[in-house]
């Protein structure tokens, strides 16, 4: 990552959120062109489901996380913004995912993740379906992970591969 975004190159430079977003879109496109598809490289090829929880429309972080997961060989099913608990669980079952990654930027929307945790528990899927939570609010309030029923979080996109591997292994009893 330092090769792409070196602090020496940006020292004293102000970069807007829009510039960061455009740069991330370019990087995503380059990654997708350079990294073979999971079915071709069979690095992991494990299906995962990601999306922003109901009422959350902040897609930048989720899209970056999806790019990192794809680059490391995961089969990513991105449901987009404003995804209900039922949509997450149904898609995870449909594709055979053992990890669902849920994003929320604000505490008010992060609390909606409880609905997803409750649905996972009600359907008795808690041993086979793990819940990764992420977004800015979890960096500011790490205790929120437990409050919403998350099984884990990563501080940033570079940590999601290790987190998802750990949760996948836990779901498979390993």
CSV table of N, CA and C in Angstrom, one decimal, residues 107 135-147:
chain,number,residue,atom,x,y,z
A,107,UNK,N,-23.4,5.8,14.2
A,107,UNK,CA,-23.9,5.0,15.3
A,107,UNK,C,-25.4,4.7,15.1
A,135,UNK,N,-16.7,0.1,9.7
A,135,UNK,CA,-17.1,1.5,9.5
A,135,UNK,C,-16.5,2.4,10.5
A,136,UNK,N,-16.5,3.7,10.2
A,136,UNK,CA,-15.8,4.7,11.0
A,136,UNK,C,-16.3,4.6,12.5
A,137,UNK,N,-17.5,4.4,12.7
A,137,UNK,CA,-18.1,4.4,14.1
A,137,UNK,C,-17.4,3.3,15.0
A,138,UNK,N,-17.0,2.2,14.4
A,138,UNK,CA,-16.4,1.1,15.2
A,138,UNK,C,-14.9,1.5,15.5
A,139,UNK,N,-14.3,2.4,14.8
A,139,UNK,CA,-13.0,2.9,15.2
A,139,UNK,C,-13.1,3.8,16.3
A,140,UNK,N,-14.2,4.6,16.3
A,140,UNK,CA,-14.4,5.6,17.4
A,140,UNK,C,-14.9,5.0,18.7
A,141,UNK,N,-15.7,3.9,18.5
A,141,UNK,CA,-16.3,3.2,19.6
A,141,UNK,C,-16.2,1.7,19.5
A,142,UNK,N,-15.0,1.2,19.8
A,142,UNK,CA,-14.7,-0.2,19.6
A,142,UNK,C,-15.7,-1.1,20.4
A,143,UNK,N,-16.2,-0.6,21.5
A,143,UNK,CA,-17.2,-1.4,22.3
A,143,UNK,C,-18.5,-1.7,21.5
A,144,UNK,N,-18.7,-0.9,20.5
A,144,UNK,CA,-19.9,-1.0,19.7
A,144,UNK,C,-20.0,-2.4,19.0
A,145,UNK,N,-18.8,-2.9,18.7
A,145,UNK,CA,-18.8,-4.2,18.0
A,145,UNK,C,-19.6,-5.2,18.8
A,146,UNK,N,-19.4,-5.3,20.1
A,146,UNK,CA,-20.1,-6.3,21.0
A,146,UNK,C,-21.6,-5.8,21.2
A,147,UNK,N,-21.8,-4.5,21.2
A,147,UNK,CA,-23.1,-4.0,21.4
A,147,UNK,C,-24.1,-4.4,20.3
